[in-house]
PDB file of C-alpha atoms in Angstrom:
ATOM      1  CA  MET A   1       0.000   0.000   0.000  1.00  0.00           C
ATOM      2  CA  LYS A   2       1.276   3.426  -0.928  1.00  0.00           C
ATOM      3  CA  SER A   3       1.999   6.005   1.665  1.00  0.00           C
ATOM      4  CA  GLU A   4       0.249   9.307   1.393  1.00  0.00           C
ATOM      5  CA  ALA A   5       3.357  10.919   0.220  1.00  0.00           C
ATOM      6  CA  SER A   6       3.774   8.527  -2.617  1.00  0.00           C
ATOM      7  CA  ALA A   7       0.106   8.328  -3.409  1.00  0.00           C
ATOM      8  CA  GLY A   8       0.061  11.925  -4.488  1.00  0.00           C
ATOM      9  CA  ALA A   9       2.480  14.787  -3.986  1.00  0.00           C
ATOM     10  CA  VAL A  10       0.146  17.458  -5.379  1.00  0.00           C
ATOM     11  CA  PRO A  11      -1.016  19.858  -2.624  1.00  0.00           C
ATOM     12  CA  TRP A  12      -4.643  20.954  -2.255  1.00  0.00           C
ATOM     13  CA  SER A  13      -3.971  24.429  -3.687  1.00  0.00           C
ATOM     14  CA  LYS A  14      -2.528  23.041  -6.946  1.00  0.00           C
ATOM     15  CA  LEU A  15      -5.296  20.636  -7.951  1.00  0.00           C
ATOM     16  CA  SER A  16      -6.541  21.017 -11.518  1.00  0.00           C
ATOM     17  CA  LEU A  17     -10.053  22.324 -12.150  1.00  0.00           C
ATOM     18  CA  GLY A  18     -11.094  18.918 -13.477  1.00  0.00           C
ATOM     19  CA  THR A  19      -9.910  17.172 -10.317  1.00  0.00           C
ATOM     20  CA  VAL A  20     -11.704  19.674  -8.092  1.00  0.00           C
ATOM     21  CA  VAL A  21     -14.941  19.215 -10.059  1.00  0.00           C
ATOM     22  CA  LEU A  22     -14.636  15.419  -9.864  1.00  0.00           C
ATOM     23  CA  ALA A  23     -13.912  15.457  -6.115  1.00  0.00           C
ATOM     24  CA  VAL A  24     -16.862  17.776  -5.469  1.00  0.00           C
ATOM     25  CA  ALA A  25     -19.066  15.514  -7.608  1.00  0.00           C
ATOM     26  CA  VAL A  26     -18.099  12.398  -5.628  1.00  0.00           C
ATOM     27  CA  HIS A  27     -18.837  14.016  -2.273  1.00  0.00           C
ATOM     28  CA  SER A  28     -22.069  15.472  -3.631  1.00  0.00           C
ATOM     29  CA  LEU A  29     -23.129  11.949  -4.612  1.00  0.00           C
ATOM     30  CA  TRP A  30     -22.518  10.831  -1.030  1.00  0.00           C
ATOM     31  CA  GLY A  31     -24.596  13.734   0.228  1.00  0.00           C
ATOM     32  CA  GLY A  32     -27.454  12.402  -1.869  1.00  0.00           C
ATOM     33  CA  ASN A  33     -27.229   9.049  -0.106  1.00  0.00           C
ATOM     34  CA  ALA A  34     -29.345  10.390   2.770  1.00  0.00           C
ATOM     35  CA  VAL A  35     -32.138  11.283   0.345  1.00  0.00           C
ATOM     36  CA  ALA A  36     -31.892   7.872  -1.320  1.00  0.00           C
ATOM     37  CA  ILE A  37     -32.208   6.101   2.036  1.00  0.00           C
ATOM     38  CA  LYS A  38     -35.294   8.133   2.957  1.00  0.00           C
ATOM     39  CA  LEU A  39     -36.921   7.348  -0.399  1.00  0.00           C
ATOM     40  CA  SER A  40     -36.204   3.622  -0.145  1.00  0.00           C
ATOM     41  CA  LEU A  41     -37.570   3.475   3.414  1.00  0.00           C
ATOM     42  CA  GLU A  42     -41.011   4.452   2.097  1.00  0.00           C
ATOM     43  CA  ALA A  43     -41.451   0.837   0.971  1.00  0.00           C
ATOM     44  CA  PHE A  44     -38.422  -1.126   2.152  1.00  0.00           C
ATOM     45  CA  PRO A  45     -37.763  -1.252   5.934  1.00  0.00           C
ATOM     46  CA  PRO A  46     -34.209  -0.638   7.224  1.00  0.00           C
ATOM     47  CA  MET A  47     -32.832  -4.183   6.939  1.00  0.00           C
ATOM     48  CA  TRP A  48     -34.424  -4.770   3.535  1.00  0.00           C
ATOM     49  CA  THR A  49     -32.974  -1.473   2.330  1.00  0.00           C
ATOM     50  CA  ALA A  50     -29.492  -2.544   3.443  1.00  0.00           C
ATOM     51  CA  PHE A  51     -29.882  -6.028   1.953  1.00  0.00           C
ATOM     52  CA  LEU A  52     -30.979  -4.757  -1.461  1.00  0.00           C
ATOM     53  CA  ARG A  53     -28.474  -1.908  -1.533  1.00  0.00           C
ATOM     54  CA  PHE A  54     -25.432  -4.031  -0.872  1.00  0.00           C
ATOM     55  CA  SER A  55     -26.587  -6.882  -3.081  1.00  0.00           C
ATOM     56  CA  ILE A  56     -26.418  -4.408  -5.961  1.00  0.00           C
ATOM     57  CA  ALA A  57     -23.156  -2.944  -4.682  1.00  0.00           C
ATOM     58  CA  ILE A  58     -21.493  -6.377  -4.524  1.00  0.00           C
ATOM     59  CA  VAL A  59     -22.153  -6.884  -8.222  1.00  0.00           C
ATOM     60  CA  CYS A  60     -20.749  -3.423  -9.052  1.00  0.00           C
ATOM     61  CA  VAL A  61     -17.568  -3.836  -7.017  1.00  0.00           C
ATOM     62  CA  ALA A  62     -17.035  -7.425  -8.223  1.00  0.00           C
ATOM     63  CA  LEU A  63     -17.256  -6.261 -11.840  1.00  0.00           C
ATOM     64  CA  TRP A  64     -14.793  -3.464 -11.074  1.00  0.00           C
ATOM     65  CA  ALA A  65     -12.423  -5.959  -9.449  1.00  0.00           C
ATOM     66  CA  GLY A  66     -12.691  -8.267 -12.445  1.00  0.00           C
ATOM     67  CA  PHE A  67     -11.964  -5.370 -14.790  1.00  0.00           C
ATOM     68  CA  ARG A  68      -8.832  -4.523 -12.803  1.00  0.00           C
ATOM     69  CA  GLY A  69      -7.802  -8.164 -12.469  1.00  0.00           C
ATOM     70  CA  ILE A  70      -7.772  -8.058  -8.667  1.00  0.00           C
ATOM     71  CA  PRO A  71      -7.920 -11.490  -6.943  1.00  0.00           C
ATOM     72  CA  MET A  72     -10.911 -11.498  -4.616  1.00  0.00           C
ATOM     73  CA  ARG A  73     -10.341 -14.671  -2.602  1.00  0.00           C
ATOM     74  CA  PRO A  74      -8.958 -13.689   0.832  1.00  0.00           C
ATOM     75  CA  LYS A  75      -5.858 -15.333   2.221  1.00  0.00           C
ATOM     76  CA  ARG A  76      -6.332 -17.614   5.223  1.00  0.00           C
ATOM     77  CA  SER A  77      -4.734 -15.024   7.502  1.00  0.00           C
ATOM     78  CA  GLU A  78      -7.214 -12.352   6.322  1.00  0.00           C
ATOM     79  CA  TRP A  79     -10.504 -14.107   7.086  1.00  0.00           C
ATOM     80  CA  TRP A  80     -10.736 -13.233  10.777  1.00  0.00           C
ATOM     81  CA  TRP A  81     -10.107  -9.530  10.156  1.00  0.00           C
ATOM     82  CA  LEU A  82     -12.624  -9.408   7.313  1.00  0.00           C
ATOM     83  CA  VAL A  83     -15.308 -11.158   9.374  1.00  0.00           C
ATOM     84  CA  LEU A  84     -14.753  -8.680  12.204  1.00  0.00           C
ATOM     85  CA  LEU A  85     -15.023  -5.817   9.713  1.00  0.00           C
ATOM     86  CA  GLY A  86     -18.208  -7.310   8.250  1.00  0.00           C
ATOM     87  CA  VAL A  87     -19.851  -7.543  11.682  1.00  0.00           C
ATOM     88  CA  PHE A  88     -18.830  -3.968  12.480  1.00  0.00           C
ATOM     89  CA  PHE A  89     -20.143  -2.865   9.078  1.00  0.00           C
ATOM     90  CA  SER A  90     -23.493  -4.614   9.654  1.00  0.00           C
ATOM     91  CA  ILE A  91     -24.049  -2.898  13.007  1.00  0.00           C
ATOM     92  CA  GLN A  92     -23.096   0.534  11.676  1.00  0.00           C
ATOM     93  CA  ILE A  93     -25.321   0.344   8.582  1.00  0.00           C
ATOM     94  CA  GLY A  94     -28.208  -1.124  10.566  1.00  0.00           C
ATOM     95  CA  LEU A  95     -28.121   1.734  13.080  1.00  0.00           C
ATOM     96  CA  MET A  96     -27.915   4.268  10.272  1.00  0.00           C
ATOM     97  CA  ASN A  97     -30.959   2.938   8.419  1.00  0.00           C
ATOM     98  CA  ILE A  98     -33.043   2.615  11.587  1.00  0.00           C
ATOM     99  CA  GLY A  99     -32.055   6.144  12.569  1.00  0.00           C
ATOM    100  CA  PHE A 100     -32.966   7.543   9.158  1.00  0.00           C
ATOM    101  CA  GLU A 101     -36.414   5.998   9.526  1.00  0.00           C
ATOM    102  CA  HIS A 102     -37.013   8.344  12.482  1.00  0.00           C
ATOM    103  CA  THR A 103     -35.389  11.597  11.393  1.00  0.00           C
ATOM    104  CA  SER A 104     -35.275  13.856   8.346  1.00  0.00           C
ATOM    105  CA  GLY A 105     -32.947  13.524   5.378  1.00  0.00           C
ATOM    106  CA  SER A 106     -31.339  16.910   5.996  1.00  0.00           C
ATOM    107  CA  ILE A 107     -30.569  16.212   9.659  1.00  0.00           C
ATOM    108  CA  GLY A 108     -29.369  12.696   8.862  1.00  0.00           C
ATOM    109  CA  SER A 109     -27.024  13.935   6.143  1.00  0.00           C
ATOM    110  CA  ILE A 110     -25.476  16.510   8.492  1.00  0.00           C
ATOM    111  CA  LEU A 111     -24.896  13.960  11.248  1.00  0.00           C
ATOM    112  CA  MET A 112     -23.496  11.244   8.963  1.00  0.00           C
ATOM    113  CA  ALA A 113     -21.062  13.793   7.547  1.00  0.00           C
ATOM    114  CA  THR A 114     -19.356  13.954  10.959  1.00  0.00           C
ATOM    115  CA  ASN A 115     -17.760  10.522  10.455  1.00  0.00           C
ATOM    116  CA  PRO A 116     -14.333  11.945   9.432  1.00  0.00           C
ATOM    117  CA  ILE A 117     -14.250  13.729  12.788  1.00  0.00           C
ATOM    118  CA  PHE A 118     -14.525  10.418  14.619  1.00  0.00           C
ATOM    119  CA  ALA A 119     -11.997   8.902  12.216  1.00  0.00           C
ATOM    120  CA  ALA A 120      -9.542  11.658  13.176  1.00  0.00           C
ATOM    121  CA  LEU A 121     -10.107  10.930  16.867  1.00  0.00           C
ATOM    122  CA  TRP A 122      -9.520   7.211  16.432  1.00  0.00           C
ATOM    123  CA  ALA A 123      -6.498   7.833  14.189  1.00  0.00           C
ATOM    124  CA  HIS A 124      -4.904   9.824  17.018  1.00  0.00           C
ATOM    125  CA  PHE A 125      -4.755   6.595  19.031  1.00  0.00           C
ATOM    126  CA  LEU A 126      -4.386   3.986  16.266  1.00  0.00           C
ATOM    127  CA  VAL A 127      -2.230   5.535  13.538  1.00  0.00           C
ATOM    128  CA  ALA A 128       1.393   6.367  14.227  1.00  0.00           C
ATOM    129  CA  GLY A 129       2.201  10.017  13.543  1.00  0.00           C
ATOM    130  CA  ASP A 130      -1.445  11.022  13.028  1.00  0.00           C
ATOM    131  CA  ARG A 131      -1.792  13.380  15.984  1.00  0.00           C
ATOM    132  CA  LEU A 132      -4.385  15.937  17.027  1.00  0.00           C
ATOM    133  CA  THR A 133      -2.951  19.416  16.473  1.00  0.00           C
ATOM    134  CA  ARG A 134      -4.457  22.683  17.697  1.00  0.00           C
ATOM    135  CA  GLN A 135      -6.165  23.347  14.356  1.00  0.00           C
ATOM    136  CA  ARG A 136      -7.617  19.845  14.210  1.00  0.00           C
ATOM    137  CA  ILE A 137      -8.913  20.115  17.780  1.00  0.00           C
ATOM    138  CA  ILE A 138     -10.628  23.389  16.883  1.00  0.00           C
ATOM    139  CA  GLY A 139     -12.162  21.699  13.838  1.00  0.00           C
ATOM    140  CA  LEU A 140     -13.371  18.784  15.964  1.00  0.00           C
ATOM    141  CA  PHE A 141     -14.945  21.144  18.488  1.00  0.00           C
ATOM    142  CA  VAL A 142     -16.729  23.175  15.794  1.00  0.00           C
ATOM    143  CA  ALA A 143     -18.099  20.046  14.084  1.00  0.00           C
ATOM    144  CA  PHE A 144     -19.273  18.490  17.358  1.00  0.00           C
ATOM    145  CA  LEU A 145     -20.960  21.768  18.251  1.00  0.00           C
ATOM    146  CA  GLY A 146     -22.834  21.602  14.947  1.00  0.00           C
ATOM    147  CA  ALA A 147     -23.897  18.016  15.620  1.00  0.00           C
ATOM    148  CA  ALA A 148     -25.094  18.989  19.103  1.00  0.00           C
ATOM    149  CA  VAL A 149     -27.203  21.828  17.690  1.00  0.00           C
ATOM    150  CA  VAL A 150     -28.858  19.441  15.245  1.00  0.00           C
ATOM    151  CA  ILE A 151     -29.502  16.628  17.732  1.00  0.00           C
ATOM    152  CA  LEU A 152     -30.811  18.796  20.559  1.00  0.00           C
ATOM    153  CA  GLN A 153     -33.260  20.580  18.254  1.00  0.00           C
ATOM    154  CA  SER A 154     -34.482  17.506  16.368  1.00  0.00           C
ATOM    155  CA  GLY A 155     -36.891  16.131  18.975  1.00  0.00           C
ATOM    156  CA  HIS A 156     -40.012  17.386  17.174  1.00  0.00           C
ATOM    157  CA  ILE A 157     -38.929  15.494  14.051  1.00  0.00           C
ATOM    158  CA  ASP A 158     -37.951  12.268  15.785  1.00  0.00           C
ATOM    159  CA  GLY A 159     -41.019  12.205  18.012  1.00  0.00           C
ATOM    160  CA  ALA A 160     -39.094  12.724  21.257  1.00  0.00           C
ATOM    161  CA  THR A 161     -39.479  15.645  23.622  1.00  0.00           C
ATOM    162  CA  ALA A 162     -35.845  16.623  24.045  1.00  0.00           C
ATOM    163  CA  VAL A 163     -33.200  14.689  22.161  1.00  0.00           C
ATOM    164  CA  GLY A 164     -34.234  13.066  18.876  1.00  0.00           C
ATOM    165  CA  VAL A 165     -33.873   9.282  19.098  1.00  0.00           C
ATOM    166  CA  GLY A 166     -33.487   8.837  15.344  1.00  0.00           C
ATOM    167  CA  SER A 167     -30.861  11.574  15.166  1.00  0.00           C
ATOM    168  CA  GLY A 168     -29.019   9.983  18.075  1.00  0.00           C
ATOM    169  CA  LEU A 169     -28.877   6.633  16.264  1.00  0.00           C
ATOM    170  CA  VAL A 170     -27.580   8.287  13.099  1.00  0.00           C
ATOM    171  CA  PHE A 171     -24.914  10.122  15.104  1.00  0.00           C
ATOM    172  CA  LEU A 172     -23.913   6.844  16.781  1.00  0.00           C
ATOM    173  CA  SER A 173     -23.672   5.268  13.325  1.00  0.00           C
ATOM    174  CA  ALA A 174     -21.395   8.115  12.215  1.00  0.00           C
ATOM    175  CA  ALA A 175     -19.175   7.466  15.245  1.00  0.00           C
ATOM    176  CA  LEU A 176     -18.992   3.759  14.384  1.00  0.00           C
ATOM    177  CA  LEU A 177     -18.279   4.628  10.751  1.00  0.00           C
ATOM    178  CA  GLY A 178     -15.335   6.762  11.824  1.00  0.00           C
ATOM    179  CA  CYS A 179     -14.013   3.886  13.909  1.00  0.00           C
ATOM    180  CA  ARG A 180     -14.592   1.469  11.026  1.00  0.00           C
ATOM    181  CA  LEU A 181     -12.671   3.722   8.651  1.00  0.00           C
ATOM    182  CA  ALA A 182      -9.723   3.831  11.047  1.00  0.00           C
ATOM    183  CA  TYR A 183      -9.839   0.021  11.363  1.00  0.00           C
ATOM    184  CA  THR A 184     -10.134  -0.326   7.588  1.00  0.00           C
ATOM    185  CA  GLY A 185      -7.070   1.883   7.207  1.00  0.00           C
ATOM    186  CA  ARG A 186      -5.103  -0.628   9.252  1.00  0.00           C
ATOM    187  CA  LEU A 187      -6.368  -3.499   7.084  1.00  0.00           C
ATOM    188  CA  LEU A 188      -5.388  -1.689   3.900  1.00  0.00           C
ATOM    189  CA  GLN A 189      -1.763  -1.915   4.983  1.00  0.00           C
ATOM    190  CA  ARG A 190      -1.909  -5.632   4.176  1.00  0.00           C
ATOM    191  CA  MET A 191      -4.924  -6.092   1.854  1.00  0.00           C
ATOM    192  CA  ASP A 192      -6.109  -4.640  -1.445  1.00  0.00           C
ATOM    193  CA  GLU A 193      -8.725  -1.915  -0.963  1.00  0.00           C
ATOM    194  CA  VAL A 194     -11.201  -3.476  -3.394  1.00  0.00           C
ATOM    195  CA  ARG A 195     -11.070  -6.843  -1.629  1.00  0.00           C
ATOM    196  CA  VAL A 196     -11.694  -5.188   1.737  1.00  0.00           C
ATOM    197  CA  VAL A 197     -14.703  -3.239   0.456  1.00  0.00           C
ATOM    198  CA  LEU A 198     -16.172  -6.258  -1.333  1.00  0.00           C
ATOM    199  CA  TRP A 199     -15.906  -8.698   1.562  1.00  0.00           C
ATOM    200  CA  GLN A 200     -17.312  -6.369   4.197  1.00  0.00           C
ATOM    201  CA  MET A 201     -20.447  -6.271   2.022  1.00  0.00           C
ATOM    202  CA  VAL A 202     -20.450  -9.996   1.221  1.00  0.00           C
ATOM    203  CA  ILE A 203     -20.300 -10.821   4.940  1.00  0.00           C
ATOM    204  CA  SER A 204     -22.982  -8.286   5.882  1.00  0.00           C
ATOM    205  CA  VAL A 205     -25.597  -9.119   3.230  1.00  0.00           C
ATOM    206  CA  PRO A 206     -26.651 -12.459   4.830  1.00  0.00           C
ATOM    207  CA  VAL A 207     -26.930 -10.661   8.188  1.00  0.00           C
ATOM    208  CA  PHE A 208     -29.237  -8.045   6.684  1.00  0.00           C
ATOM    209  CA  GLY A 209     -31.215 -10.714   4.833  1.00  0.00           C
ATOM    210  CA  VAL A 210     -31.860 -12.843   7.919  1.00  0.00           C
ATOM    211  CA  ALA A 211     -32.744  -9.785  10.021  1.00  0.00           C
ATOM    212  CA  ALA A 212     -35.152  -8.580   7.334  1.00  0.00           C
ATOM    213  CA  LEU A 213     -36.895 -11.949   6.987  1.00  0.00           C
ATOM    214  CA  MET A 214     -37.270 -12.316  10.753  1.00  0.00           C
ATOM    215  CA  SER A 215     -38.456  -8.818  11.671  1.00  0.00           C
ATOM    216  CA  GLU A 216     -39.639  -6.800   8.674  1.00  0.00           C
ATOM    217  CA  ASN A 217     -42.180  -6.792   5.872  1.00  0.00           C
ATOM    218  CA  ILE A 218     -41.878  -4.910   2.602  1.00  0.00           C
ATOM    219  CA  VAL A 219     -44.794  -2.505   2.094  1.00  0.00           C
ATOM    220  CA  TRP A 220     -45.626  -3.743  -1.401  1.00  0.00           C
ATOM    221  CA  GLU A 221     -48.375  -1.210  -2.054  1.00  0.00           C
ATOM    222  CA  ARG A 222     -45.772   1.555  -1.688  1.00  0.00           C
ATOM    223  CA  VAL A 223     -43.198  -0.035  -3.981  1.00  0.00           C
ATOM    224  CA  GLY A 224     -42.820   2.375  -6.863  1.00  0.00           C
ATOM    225  CA  LEU A 225     -40.370   4.475  -8.800  1.00  0.00           C
ATOM    226  CA  ALA A 226     -39.101   6.555  -5.846  1.00  0.00           C
ATOM    227  CA  PRO A 227     -38.241   3.685  -3.434  1.00  0.00           C
ATOM    228  CA  ILE A 228     -36.689   1.613  -6.222  1.00  0.00           C
ATOM    229  CA  ALA A 229     -34.690   4.613  -7.436  1.00  0.00           C
ATOM    230  CA  GLY A 230     -33.478   5.110  -3.865  1.00  0.00           C
ATOM    231  CA  ILE A 231     -32.202   1.526  -3.678  1.00  0.00           C
ATOM    232  CA  VAL A 232     -30.539   1.718  -7.096  1.00  0.00           C
ATOM    233  CA  TYR A 233     -28.886   5.030  -6.228  1.00  0.00           C
ATOM    234  CA  GLN A 234     -27.433   3.627  -3.007  1.00  0.00           C
ATOM    235  CA  GLY A 235     -26.161   0.441  -4.622  1.00  0.00           C
ATOM    236  CA  LEU A 236     -25.171   1.570  -8.102  1.00  0.00           C
ATOM    237  CA  VAL A 237     -24.293   5.261  -7.846  1.00  0.00           C
ATOM    238  CA  VAL A 238     -22.869   5.538  -4.309  1.00  0.00           C
ATOM    239  CA  ALA A 239     -21.285   2.112  -3.824  1.00  0.00           C
ATOM    240  CA  GLY A 240     -20.569   1.532  -7.519  1.00  0.00           C
ATOM    241  CA  LEU A 241     -19.775   4.726  -9.413  1.00  0.00           C
ATOM    242  CA  GLY A 242     -18.793   6.657  -6.282  1.00  0.00           C
ATOM    243  CA  PHE A 243     -16.334   3.972  -5.224  1.00  0.00           C
ATOM    244  CA  MET A 244     -14.723   3.764  -8.670  1.00  0.00           C
ATOM    245  CA  LEU A 245     -14.355   7.545  -8.944  1.00  0.00           C
ATOM    246  CA  LEU A 246     -12.867   7.736  -5.460  1.00  0.00           C
ATOM    247  CA  THR A 247     -10.402   4.958  -6.301  1.00  0.00           C
ATOM    248  CA  TYR A 248      -9.413   6.845  -9.456  1.00  0.00           C
ATOM    249  CA  LEU A 249      -8.693   9.985  -7.418  1.00  0.00           C
ATOM    250  CA  MET A 250      -6.887   8.134  -4.613  1.00  0.00           C
ATOM    251  CA  LYS A 251      -4.457   6.602  -7.107  1.00  0.00           C
ATOM    252  CA  ARG A 252      -3.411  10.088  -8.223  1.00  0.00           C
ATOM    253  CA  TYR A 253      -3.640  12.199  -5.077  1.00  0.00           C
ATOM    254  CA  SER A 254      -3.210  11.621  -1.357  1.00  0.00           C
ATOM    255  CA  THR A 255      -6.159  10.464   0.730  1.00  0.00           C
ATOM    256  CA  SER A 256      -6.129  13.606   2.861  1.00  0.00           C
ATOM    257  CA  VAL A 257      -6.267  15.876  -0.195  1.00  0.00           C
ATOM    258  CA  ILE A 258      -9.356  14.150  -1.563  1.00  0.00           C
ATOM    259  CA  THR A 259     -11.123  13.852   1.804  1.00  0.00           C
ATOM    260  CA  SER A 260     -10.619  17.586   2.323  1.00  0.00           C
ATOM    261  CA  PHE A 261     -13.736  17.929   0.147  1.00  0.00           C
ATOM    262  CA  ASN A 262     -15.880  16.162   2.783  1.00  0.00           C
ATOM    263  CA  PHE A 263     -17.462  19.483   3.744  1.00  0.00           C
ATOM    264  CA  VAL A 264     -19.428  19.324   0.461  1.00  0.00           C
ATOM    265  CA  SER A 265     -21.412  16.276   1.608  1.00  0.00           C
ATOM    266  CA  PRO A 266     -23.656  17.871   4.285  1.00  0.00           C
ATOM    267  CA  ILE A 267     -24.316  20.855   2.021  1.00  0.00           C
ATOM    268  CA  SER A 268     -25.473  18.701  -0.892  1.00  0.00           C
ATOM    269  CA  GLY A 269     -27.406  16.432   1.475  1.00  0.00           C
ATOM    270  CA  VAL A 270     -29.422  19.315   2.899  1.00  0.00           C
ATOM    271  CA  LEU A 271     -30.082  20.893  -0.502  1.00  0.00           C
ATOM    272  CA  LEU A 272     -31.216  17.597  -2.037  1.00  0.00           C
ATOM    273  CA  SER A 273     -33.403  16.856   0.999  1.00  0.00           C
ATOM    274  CA  VAL A 274     -35.128  20.211   0.536  1.00  0.00           C
ATOM    275  CA  LEU A 275     -35.605  19.707  -3.209  1.00  0.00           C
ATOM    276  CA  LEU A 276     -36.608  16.027  -3.261  1.00  0.00           C
ATOM    277  CA  LEU A 277     -38.054  15.326   0.192  1.00  0.00           C
ATOM    278  CA  GLY A 278     -39.631  18.679   0.976  1.00  0.00           C
ATOM    279  CA  ASP A 279     -37.542  19.221   4.115  1.00  0.00           C
ATOM    280  CA  LYS A 280     -37.651  22.724   5.530  1.00  0.00           C
ATOM    281  CA  ILE A 281     -34.483  24.714   6.080  1.00  0.00           C
ATOM    282  CA  THR A 282     -34.625  25.844   9.703  1.00  0.00           C
ATOM    283  CA  LEU A 283     -32.137  27.920  11.648  1.00  0.00           C
ATOM    284  CA  HIS A 284     -30.762  24.884  13.489  1.00  0.00           C
ATOM    285  CA  VAL A 285     -30.287  23.025  10.195  1.00  0.00           C
ATOM    286  CA  LEU A 286     -28.410  26.000   8.724  1.00  0.00           C
ATOM    287  CA  ALA A 287     -26.318  26.322  11.878  1.00  0.00           C
ATOM    288  CA  GLY A 288     -25.624  22.589  11.916  1.00  0.00           C
ATOM    289  CA  VAL A 289     -24.511  22.344   8.295  1.00  0.00           C
ATOM    290  CA  ALA A 290     -22.371  25.493   8.642  1.00  0.00           C
ATOM    291  CA  LEU A 291     -20.637  24.304  11.819  1.00  0.00           C
ATOM    292  CA  VAL A 292     -20.144  20.695  10.687  1.00  0.00           C
ATOM    293  CA  GLY A 293     -18.939  21.781   7.251  1.00  0.00           C
ATOM    294  CA  THR A 294     -16.507  24.287   8.755  1.00  0.00           C
ATOM    295  CA  GLY A 295     -15.197  21.748  11.250  1.00  0.00           C
ATOM    296  CA  LEU A 296     -14.654  19.136   8.539  1.00  0.00           C
ATOM    297  CA  TYR A 297     -12.842  21.670   6.395  1.00  0.00           C
ATOM    298  CA  LEU A 298     -10.537  22.746   9.234  1.00  0.00           C
ATOM    299  CA  VAL A 299      -9.589  19.148  10.072  1.00  0.00           C
ATOM    300  CA  ALA A 300      -9.108  17.975   6.495  1.00  0.00           C
ATOM    301  CA  ARG A 301      -7.477  21.203   5.260  1.00  0.00           C
ATOM    302  CA  HIS A 302      -4.813  20.766   7.923  1.00  0.00           C
ATOM    303  CA  GLN A 303      -4.226  17.175   6.788  1.00  0.00           C
ATOM    304  CA  ALA A 304      -3.997  18.252   3.163  1.00  0.00           C
ATOM    305  CA  SER A 305      -1.494  21.037   3.766  1.00  0.00           C
ATOM    306  CA  PRO A 306       1.853  20.351   2.072  1.00  0.00           C
TER     307      PRO A 306
END
């Protein structure tokens, strides 16, 4: 696995216009994932949504791996780590989908966008040389303040009187995602990135399928264009096209340079939620997206500095 230095020596300020547009497009696609989840949940409950999404995604990533000639069969020494990742992945996605069922797309997109903040916290303890500097701590504080504003004011949406339960579950999922990303980073030191992504989904799909069959029923009378489009977007666009575009960028530039565009995700998520779901832009939503976006930018901009 390449180090960040070798993966791309081009600093943030010297990226070409085409690269900037592509990076913004990828993170905008991820912002739309919140809207896609909300649309799919109209007919497909949380576990069914996860099962269908990653069934499609497995096909996309497997085709990409075949195109690149990447061997997909794990080595014997890799199985335990991949199973652990798959279990972690299943819990994180399950919490996210259940949380989205009980909160709005705009609030969910803001909270899920905080995952790089948790990744930075975990990296401080797990990754040698990846320390929390003053600027990163300020960024973390600003982003957490934005998340707190959103959660504490979301009770009327989630059906709770003080702290929104759905928003809390989404925020917990974001925390687990940050931890999972840090763990995945350790795995990538010894495994190909495509194999890691594929097998975390392969291991999780049976978990989602069994959970769905045991506890959920598809609302067939609501199955239509919008829920199906939501599933296809999650599986094909986010996990398929989004993954391939991100891989393309990561091969040419450092990870920190590309992830410095994470602040785009909550902005696009809120805008798409307003346009497609009819969410209202309230003061706490504006404050949340501004604070989280600023915090993400401060953390990632520091990482991307030459």
